[in-house]
Tab-separated table of C-alpha atoms in Angstrom:
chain	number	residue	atom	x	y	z
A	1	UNK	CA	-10.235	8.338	-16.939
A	2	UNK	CA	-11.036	7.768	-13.223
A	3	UNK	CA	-7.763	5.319	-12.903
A	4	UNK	CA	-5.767	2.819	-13.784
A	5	UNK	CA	-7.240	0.052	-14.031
A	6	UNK	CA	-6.570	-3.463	-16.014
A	7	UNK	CA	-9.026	-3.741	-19.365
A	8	UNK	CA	-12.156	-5.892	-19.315
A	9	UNK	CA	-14.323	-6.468	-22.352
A	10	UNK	CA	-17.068	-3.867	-22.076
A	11	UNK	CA	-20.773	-4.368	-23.252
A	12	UNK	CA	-23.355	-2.074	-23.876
A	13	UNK	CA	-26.167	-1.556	-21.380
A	14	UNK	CA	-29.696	-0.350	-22.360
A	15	UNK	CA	-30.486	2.370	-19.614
A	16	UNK	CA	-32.990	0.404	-18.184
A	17	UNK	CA	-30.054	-2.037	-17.118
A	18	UNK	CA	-27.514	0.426	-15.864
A	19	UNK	CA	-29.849	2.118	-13.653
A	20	UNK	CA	-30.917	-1.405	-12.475
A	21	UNK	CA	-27.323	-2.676	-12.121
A	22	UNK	CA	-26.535	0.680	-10.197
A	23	UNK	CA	-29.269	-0.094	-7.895
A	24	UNK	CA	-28.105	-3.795	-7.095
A	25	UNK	CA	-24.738	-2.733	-6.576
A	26	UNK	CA	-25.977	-0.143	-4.237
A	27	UNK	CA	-28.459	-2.605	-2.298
A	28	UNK	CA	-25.773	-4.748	-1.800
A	29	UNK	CA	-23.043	-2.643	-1.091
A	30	UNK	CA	-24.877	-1.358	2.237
A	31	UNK	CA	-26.655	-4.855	3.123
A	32	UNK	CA	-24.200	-7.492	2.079
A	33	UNK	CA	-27.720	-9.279	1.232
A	34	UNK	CA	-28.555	-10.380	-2.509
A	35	UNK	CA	-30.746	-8.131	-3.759
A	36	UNK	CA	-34.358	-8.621	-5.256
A	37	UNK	CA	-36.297	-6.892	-7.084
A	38	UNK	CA	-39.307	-6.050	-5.125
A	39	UNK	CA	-36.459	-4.737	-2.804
A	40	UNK	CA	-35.243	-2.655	-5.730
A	41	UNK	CA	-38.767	-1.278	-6.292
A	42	UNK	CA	-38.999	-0.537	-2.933
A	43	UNK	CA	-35.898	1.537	-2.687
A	44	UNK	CA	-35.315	3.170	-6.109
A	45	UNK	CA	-37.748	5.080	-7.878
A	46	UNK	CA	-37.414	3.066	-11.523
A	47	UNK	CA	-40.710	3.864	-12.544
A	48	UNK	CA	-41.344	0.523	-14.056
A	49	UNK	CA	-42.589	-2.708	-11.728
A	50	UNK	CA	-41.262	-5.778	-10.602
A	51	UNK	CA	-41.352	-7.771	-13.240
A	52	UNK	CA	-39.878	-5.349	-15.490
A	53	UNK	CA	-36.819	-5.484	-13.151
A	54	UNK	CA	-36.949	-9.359	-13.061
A	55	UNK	CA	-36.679	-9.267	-16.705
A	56	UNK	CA	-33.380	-6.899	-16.913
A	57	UNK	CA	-31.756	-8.846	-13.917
A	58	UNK	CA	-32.046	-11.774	-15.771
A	59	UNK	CA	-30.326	-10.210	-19.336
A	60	UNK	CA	-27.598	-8.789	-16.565
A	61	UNK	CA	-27.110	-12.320	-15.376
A	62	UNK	CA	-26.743	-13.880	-19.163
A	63	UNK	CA	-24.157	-10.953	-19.997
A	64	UNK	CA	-21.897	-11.490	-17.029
A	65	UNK	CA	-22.956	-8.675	-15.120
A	66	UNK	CA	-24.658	-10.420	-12.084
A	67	UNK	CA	-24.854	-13.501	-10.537
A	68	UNK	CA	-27.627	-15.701	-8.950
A	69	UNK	CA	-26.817	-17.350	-5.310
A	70	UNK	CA	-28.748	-20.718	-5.469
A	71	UNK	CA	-30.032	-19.945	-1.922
A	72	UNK	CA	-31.559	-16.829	-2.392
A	73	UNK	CA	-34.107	-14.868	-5.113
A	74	UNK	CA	-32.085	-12.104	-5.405
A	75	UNK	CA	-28.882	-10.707	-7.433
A	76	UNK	CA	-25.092	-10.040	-6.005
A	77	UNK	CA	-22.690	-8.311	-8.737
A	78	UNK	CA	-19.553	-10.183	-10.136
A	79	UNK	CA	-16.204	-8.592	-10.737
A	80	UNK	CA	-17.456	-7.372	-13.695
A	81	UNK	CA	-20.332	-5.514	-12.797
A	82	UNK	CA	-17.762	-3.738	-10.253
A	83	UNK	CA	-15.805	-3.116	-13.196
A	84	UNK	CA	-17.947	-1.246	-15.227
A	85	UNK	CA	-19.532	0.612	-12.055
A	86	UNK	CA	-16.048	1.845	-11.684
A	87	UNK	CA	-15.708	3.015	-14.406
A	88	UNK	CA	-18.397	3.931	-15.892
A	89	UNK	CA	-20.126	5.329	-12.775
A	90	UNK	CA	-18.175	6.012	-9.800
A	91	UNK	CA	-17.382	9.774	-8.431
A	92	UNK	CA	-14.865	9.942	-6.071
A	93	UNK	CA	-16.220	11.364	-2.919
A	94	UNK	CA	-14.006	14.019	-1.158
A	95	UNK	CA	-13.850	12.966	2.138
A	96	UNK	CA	-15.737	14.073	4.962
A	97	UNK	CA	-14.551	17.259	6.714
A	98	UNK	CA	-14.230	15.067	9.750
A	99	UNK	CA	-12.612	12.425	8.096
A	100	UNK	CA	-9.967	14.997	6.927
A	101	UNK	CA	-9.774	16.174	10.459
A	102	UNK	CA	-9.077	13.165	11.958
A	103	UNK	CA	-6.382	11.911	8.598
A	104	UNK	CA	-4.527	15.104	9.159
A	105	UNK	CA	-4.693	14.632	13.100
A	106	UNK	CA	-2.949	11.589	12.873
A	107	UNK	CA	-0.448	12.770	10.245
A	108	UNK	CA	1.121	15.329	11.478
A	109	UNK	CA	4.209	16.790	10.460
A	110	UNK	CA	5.732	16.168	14.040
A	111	UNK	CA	6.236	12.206	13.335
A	112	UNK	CA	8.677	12.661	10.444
A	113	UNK	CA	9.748	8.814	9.879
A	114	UNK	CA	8.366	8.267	6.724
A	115	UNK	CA	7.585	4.324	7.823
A	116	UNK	CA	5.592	6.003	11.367
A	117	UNK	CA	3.638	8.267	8.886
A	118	UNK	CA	2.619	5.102	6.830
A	119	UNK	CA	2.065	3.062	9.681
A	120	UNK	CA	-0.167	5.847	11.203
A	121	UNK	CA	-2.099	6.347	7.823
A	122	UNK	CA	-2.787	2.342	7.161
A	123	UNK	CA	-3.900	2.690	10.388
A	124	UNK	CA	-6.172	5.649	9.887
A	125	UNK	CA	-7.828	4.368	6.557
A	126	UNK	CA	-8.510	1.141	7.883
A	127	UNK	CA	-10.759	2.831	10.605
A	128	UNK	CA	-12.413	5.372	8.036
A	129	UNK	CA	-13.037	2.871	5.684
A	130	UNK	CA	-13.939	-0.370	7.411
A	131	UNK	CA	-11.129	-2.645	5.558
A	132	UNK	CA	-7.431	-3.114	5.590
A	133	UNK	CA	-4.744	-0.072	5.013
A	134	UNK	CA	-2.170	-1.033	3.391
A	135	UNK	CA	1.218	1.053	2.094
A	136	UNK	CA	4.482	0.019	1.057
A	137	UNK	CA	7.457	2.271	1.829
A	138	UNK	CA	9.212	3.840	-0.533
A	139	UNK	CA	12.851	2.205	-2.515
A	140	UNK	CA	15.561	3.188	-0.354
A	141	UNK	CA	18.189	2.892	-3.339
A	142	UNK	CA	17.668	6.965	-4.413
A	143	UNK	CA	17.269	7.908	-0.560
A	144	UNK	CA	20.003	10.387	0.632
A	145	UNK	CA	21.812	9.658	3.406
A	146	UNK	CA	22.217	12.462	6.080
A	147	UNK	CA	24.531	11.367	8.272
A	148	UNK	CA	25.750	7.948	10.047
A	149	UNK	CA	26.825	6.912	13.641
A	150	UNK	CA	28.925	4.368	14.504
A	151	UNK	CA	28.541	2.681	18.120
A	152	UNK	CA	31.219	-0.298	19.578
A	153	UNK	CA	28.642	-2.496	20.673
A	154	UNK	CA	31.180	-5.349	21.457
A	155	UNK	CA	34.665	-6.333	21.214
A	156	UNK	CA	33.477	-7.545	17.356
A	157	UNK	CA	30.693	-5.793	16.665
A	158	UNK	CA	29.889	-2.114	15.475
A	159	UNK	CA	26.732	-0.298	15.529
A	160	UNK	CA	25.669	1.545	12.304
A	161	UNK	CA	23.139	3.698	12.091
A	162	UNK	CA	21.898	5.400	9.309
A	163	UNK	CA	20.245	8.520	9.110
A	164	UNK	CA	18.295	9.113	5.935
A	165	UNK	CA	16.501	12.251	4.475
A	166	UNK	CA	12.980	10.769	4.165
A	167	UNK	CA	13.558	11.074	7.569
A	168	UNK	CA	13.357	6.755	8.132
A	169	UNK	CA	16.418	5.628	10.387
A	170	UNK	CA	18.060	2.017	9.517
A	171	UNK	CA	20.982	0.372	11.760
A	172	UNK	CA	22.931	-2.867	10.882
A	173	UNK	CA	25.849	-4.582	12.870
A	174	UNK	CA	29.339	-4.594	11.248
A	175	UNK	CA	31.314	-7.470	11.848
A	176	UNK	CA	35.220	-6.480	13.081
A	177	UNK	CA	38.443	-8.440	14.467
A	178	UNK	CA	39.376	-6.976	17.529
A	179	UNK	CA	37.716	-4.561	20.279
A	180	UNK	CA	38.630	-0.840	18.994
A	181	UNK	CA	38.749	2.286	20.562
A	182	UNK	CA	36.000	4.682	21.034
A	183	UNK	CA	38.403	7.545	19.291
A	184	UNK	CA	39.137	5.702	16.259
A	185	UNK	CA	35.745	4.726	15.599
A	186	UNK	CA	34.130	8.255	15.739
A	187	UNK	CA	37.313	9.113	13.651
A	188	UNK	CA	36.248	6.663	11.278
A	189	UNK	CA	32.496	7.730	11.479
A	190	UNK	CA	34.187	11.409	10.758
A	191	UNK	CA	35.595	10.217	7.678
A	192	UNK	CA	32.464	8.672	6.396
A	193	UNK	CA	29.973	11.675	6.893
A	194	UNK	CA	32.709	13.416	4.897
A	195	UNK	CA	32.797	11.587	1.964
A	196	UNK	CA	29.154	10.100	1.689
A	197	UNK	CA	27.311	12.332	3.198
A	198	UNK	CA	24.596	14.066	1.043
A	199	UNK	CA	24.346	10.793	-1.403
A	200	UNK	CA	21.844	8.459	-2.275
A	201	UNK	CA	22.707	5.044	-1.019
A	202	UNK	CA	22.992	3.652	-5.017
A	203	UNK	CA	25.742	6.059	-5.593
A	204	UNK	CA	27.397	5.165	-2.530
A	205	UNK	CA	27.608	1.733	-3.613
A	206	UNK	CA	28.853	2.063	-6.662
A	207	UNK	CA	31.638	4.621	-5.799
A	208	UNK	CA	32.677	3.566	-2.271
A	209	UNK	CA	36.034	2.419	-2.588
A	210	UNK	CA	37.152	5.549	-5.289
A	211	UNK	CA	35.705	7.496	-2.535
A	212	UNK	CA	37.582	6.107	0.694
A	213	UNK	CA	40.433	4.897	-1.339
A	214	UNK	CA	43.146	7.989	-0.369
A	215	UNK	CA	41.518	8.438	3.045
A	216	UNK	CA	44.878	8.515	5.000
A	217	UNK	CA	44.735	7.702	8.752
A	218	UNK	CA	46.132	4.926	11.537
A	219	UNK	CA	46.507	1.562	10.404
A	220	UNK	CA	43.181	0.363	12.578
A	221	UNK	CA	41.598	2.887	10.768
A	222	UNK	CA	42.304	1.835	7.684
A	223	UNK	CA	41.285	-1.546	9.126
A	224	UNK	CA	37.903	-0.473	9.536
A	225	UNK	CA	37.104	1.651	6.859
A	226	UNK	CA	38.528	-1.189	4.473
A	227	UNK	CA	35.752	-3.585	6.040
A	228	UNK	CA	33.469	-0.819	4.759
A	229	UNK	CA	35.011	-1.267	1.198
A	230	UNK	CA	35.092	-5.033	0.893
A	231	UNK	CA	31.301	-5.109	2.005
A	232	UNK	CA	30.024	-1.963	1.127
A	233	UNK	CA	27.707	-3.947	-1.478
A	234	UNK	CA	25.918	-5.486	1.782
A	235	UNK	CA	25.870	-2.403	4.097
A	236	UNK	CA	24.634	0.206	2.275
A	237	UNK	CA	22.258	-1.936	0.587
A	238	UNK	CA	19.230	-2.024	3.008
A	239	UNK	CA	17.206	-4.014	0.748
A	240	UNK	CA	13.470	-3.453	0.474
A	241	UNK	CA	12.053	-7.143	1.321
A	242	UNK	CA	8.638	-7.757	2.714
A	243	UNK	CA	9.473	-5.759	6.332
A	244	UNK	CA	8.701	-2.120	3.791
A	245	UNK	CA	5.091	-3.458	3.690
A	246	UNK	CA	2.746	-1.537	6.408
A	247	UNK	CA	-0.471	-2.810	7.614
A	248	UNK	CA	-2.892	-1.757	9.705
A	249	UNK	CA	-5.385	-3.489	11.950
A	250	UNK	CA	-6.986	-6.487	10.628
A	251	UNK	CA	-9.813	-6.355	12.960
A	252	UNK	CA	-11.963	-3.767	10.798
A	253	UNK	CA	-11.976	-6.012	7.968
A	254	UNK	CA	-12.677	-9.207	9.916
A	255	UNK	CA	-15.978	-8.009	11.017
A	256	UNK	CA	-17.206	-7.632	7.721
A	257	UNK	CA	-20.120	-10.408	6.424
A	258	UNK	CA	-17.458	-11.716	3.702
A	259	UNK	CA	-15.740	-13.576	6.751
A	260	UNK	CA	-18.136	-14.665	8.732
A	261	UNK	CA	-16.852	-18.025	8.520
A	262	UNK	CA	-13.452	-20.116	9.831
A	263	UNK	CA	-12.454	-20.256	6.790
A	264	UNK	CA	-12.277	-16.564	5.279
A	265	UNK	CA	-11.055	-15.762	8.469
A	266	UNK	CA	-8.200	-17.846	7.876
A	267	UNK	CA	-7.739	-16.900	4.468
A	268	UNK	CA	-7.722	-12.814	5.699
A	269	UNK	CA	-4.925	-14.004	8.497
A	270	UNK	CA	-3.057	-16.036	5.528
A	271	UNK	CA	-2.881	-12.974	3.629
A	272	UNK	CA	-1.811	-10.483	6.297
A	273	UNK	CA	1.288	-13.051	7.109
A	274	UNK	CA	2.275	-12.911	3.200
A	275	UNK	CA	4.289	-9.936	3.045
A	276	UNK	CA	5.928	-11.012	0.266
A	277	UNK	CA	2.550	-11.730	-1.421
A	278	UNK	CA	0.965	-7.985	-0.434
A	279	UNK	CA	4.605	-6.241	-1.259
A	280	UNK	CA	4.924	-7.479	-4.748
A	281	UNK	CA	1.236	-6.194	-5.298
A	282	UNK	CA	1.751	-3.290	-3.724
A	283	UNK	CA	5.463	-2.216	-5.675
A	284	UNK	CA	4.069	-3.170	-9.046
A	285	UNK	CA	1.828	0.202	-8.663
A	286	UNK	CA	4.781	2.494	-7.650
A	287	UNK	CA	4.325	4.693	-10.652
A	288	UNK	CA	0.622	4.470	-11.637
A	289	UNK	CA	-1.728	7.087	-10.028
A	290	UNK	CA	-4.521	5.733	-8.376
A	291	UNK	CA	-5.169	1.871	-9.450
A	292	UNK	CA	-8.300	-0.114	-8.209
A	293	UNK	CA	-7.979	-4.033	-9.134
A	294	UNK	CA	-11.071	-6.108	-8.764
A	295	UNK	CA	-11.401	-9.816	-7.464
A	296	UNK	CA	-9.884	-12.100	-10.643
A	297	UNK	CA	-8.276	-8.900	-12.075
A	298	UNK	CA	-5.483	-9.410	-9.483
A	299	UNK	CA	-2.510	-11.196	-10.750
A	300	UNK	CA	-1.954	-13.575	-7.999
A	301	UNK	CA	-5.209	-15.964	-7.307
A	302	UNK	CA	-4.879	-15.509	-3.316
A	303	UNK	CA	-5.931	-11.880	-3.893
A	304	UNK	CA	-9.243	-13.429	-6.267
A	305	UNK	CA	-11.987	-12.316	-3.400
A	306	UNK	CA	-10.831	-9.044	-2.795
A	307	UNK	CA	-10.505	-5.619	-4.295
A	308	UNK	CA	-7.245	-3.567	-4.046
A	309	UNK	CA	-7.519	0.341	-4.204
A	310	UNK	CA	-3.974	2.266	-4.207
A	311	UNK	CA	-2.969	5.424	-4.870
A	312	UNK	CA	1.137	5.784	-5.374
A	313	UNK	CA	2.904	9.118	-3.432
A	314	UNK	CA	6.170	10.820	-4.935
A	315	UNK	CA	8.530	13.725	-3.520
A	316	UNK	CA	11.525	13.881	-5.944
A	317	UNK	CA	13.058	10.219	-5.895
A	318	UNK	CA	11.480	8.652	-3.742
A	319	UNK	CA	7.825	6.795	-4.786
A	320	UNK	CA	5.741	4.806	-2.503
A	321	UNK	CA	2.057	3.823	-2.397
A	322	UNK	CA	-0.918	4.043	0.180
A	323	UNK	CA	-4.094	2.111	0.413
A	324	UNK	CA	-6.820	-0.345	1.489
A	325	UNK	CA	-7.704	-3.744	0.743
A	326	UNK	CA	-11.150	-5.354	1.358
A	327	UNK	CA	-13.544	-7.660	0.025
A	328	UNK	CA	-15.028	-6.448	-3.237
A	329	UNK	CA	-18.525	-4.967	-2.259
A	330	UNK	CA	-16.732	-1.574	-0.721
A	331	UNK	CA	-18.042	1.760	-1.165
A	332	UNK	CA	-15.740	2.646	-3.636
A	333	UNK	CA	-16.815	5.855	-4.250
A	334	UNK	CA	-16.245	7.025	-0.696
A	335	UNK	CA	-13.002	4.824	-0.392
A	336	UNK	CA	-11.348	6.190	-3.677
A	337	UNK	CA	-11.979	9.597	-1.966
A	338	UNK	CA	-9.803	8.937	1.192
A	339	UNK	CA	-6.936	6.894	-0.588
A	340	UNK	CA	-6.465	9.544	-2.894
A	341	UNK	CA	-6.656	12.811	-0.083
A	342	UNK	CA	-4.647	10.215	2.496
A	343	UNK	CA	-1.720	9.747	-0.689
A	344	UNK	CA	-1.308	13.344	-0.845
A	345	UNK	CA	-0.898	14.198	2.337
A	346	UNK	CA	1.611	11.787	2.620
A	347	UNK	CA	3.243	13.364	-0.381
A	348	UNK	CA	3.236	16.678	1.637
A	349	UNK	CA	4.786	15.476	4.477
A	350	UNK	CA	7.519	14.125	2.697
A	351	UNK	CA	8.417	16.960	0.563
């Protein structure tokens, strides 16, 4: 199969009706405008007249497949006639050789922060494709951690900074007593890299204090490092909340017909504040492939008016996934293309 996608009841189509549903999809894929058929006629070499295409329009409309503005004569698909294009008659379009130019321009291996590389590429696909990138970075919890700093920032307050292998950095303060000296904290910082160096953050957690428990040393030391032990759950947490979700500009998708009005506008802005809402989308499709949901196949009702295309990236551990959001008449066989090419070269970067 193409993807992975959720299941719809399928019906059969006579040929006469896929070729016309093809052609309405088409129509108003490019226009945005319901389509007719003497515009279908016009534009698609059927071989059969207008009326003919009335007549399998209509038995499209009775079986689901398209629906009938009141203002206008003409056709627009429903999420089910997107459905069944997908799958039934999409082919993913390689990108362009200067769309691949300009992806792998922007991704270059010289920008190794694996959050800067998915900023960079939401940013990217949003201007190829005309909607909104999206990506979600990936679970820290299995990321190694390289190496750490410590910096006095203030009599009570340390500076850590992590430095991870996916090549992300992360810094949180550390709460402590007293002003310390400069030597004892890189002593401290010393003792650290030694022990957890070269460890995912999960097994830090769970083997901290075995691992700084015979660490011998002055008694501020000790001070310090045991602050590390008692809260070692919080430090070397670095949960993933909303903050791992990467957008890029909204502007591309704003311009589109679908929110020409106040209120899809405000609905598009709505969305792009919901983190939370986009992240818990996004993470569910971690370990899927490439996954295109469709207007009411989304799980959460906010997302009902527009189609999410994702394709998830992997390099050992760590699993993340890159795409674009828009309203659901998109070119899908030209946007499939570029989330898919755009997921792997984030995989290569990575590895």
């Amino acid at each position: 199969p193409l993807l992975n996608s959720p299941s719809m009841p399928t019906e059969d189509l006579s040929e006469r009706e896929v070729r016309v549903l093809e052609a309405v999809i088409q129509v108003y894929i490019e226009t945005a405008e319901p389509a007719g058929s003497q515009t279908i006629v016009q534009r698609f070499p059927l071989g059969v007249s207008s009326a003919t295409i009335r007549s399998a329009m209509s038995e499209l409309e009775e079986k689901g497949f398209l629906y009938h503005p009141h203002t206008s004569a003409g056709r627009i698909p429903t999420d089910r006639a997107y459905r069944w294009y997908v799958d039934n008659l999409v082919r993913r379009l390689p990108p362009s050789p200067a769309d691949q130019q300009m992806l792998e321009a922007e991704l270059n291996p010289s920008r190794s922060a694996i959050e800067e590389v998915l900023r960079r590429a939401a940013q990217v696909l949003g201007v190829l494709t005309q909607e909104l990138g999206v990506a979600v970075a990936p679970a820290l919890d299995r990321v190694v951690l390289e190496r750490l700093d410590l910096v006095s920032v203030s009599s009570e307050r340390l500076l850590l900074v992590f430095h991870l292998r996916s090549g992300a950095v992360r810094t949180i303060f550390v709460e402590v007593p007293g002003r310390m000296a400069a030597e004892l904290i890189q002593r401290v910082a010393q003792t650290l890299n030694e022990r957890l160096a070269g460890l995912t953050l999960l097994a830090i957690r769970t083997s901290l204090a075995e691992r700084l428990r015979d660490v011998e040393g002055s008694e501020g030391e000790r001070e310090l490092l045991n602050i590390f032990i008692e809260e070692g759950e919080e430090i070397f947490g670095l949960p993933n909340g909303p903050e791992t979700v990467v957008l890029g500009s909204a502007q591309m998708l704003a311009v589109q017909p679908e929110f020409s009005t106040s209120g899809r506008i405000r609905d598009l802005l709505d969305l792009t504040e919901r983190r939370d809402l986009l992240q818990q989308a996004l993470t569910a499709r971690r370990a899927r492939g490439l996954t295109i949901t469709i207007g009411g196949e989304n799980s959460d009702s906010r997302l009902a008016g527009f189609t999410l295309v994702t394709s998830s990236y992997r390099s050992g551990e760590l699993a993340g996934v890159i795409g674009v959001l828009g309203p659901t008449r998109m070119p899908y066989d030209k946007i499939i293309g570029l989330v898919d090419h755009t997921s792997r070269l984030v995989e290569g970067l990575m590895e």
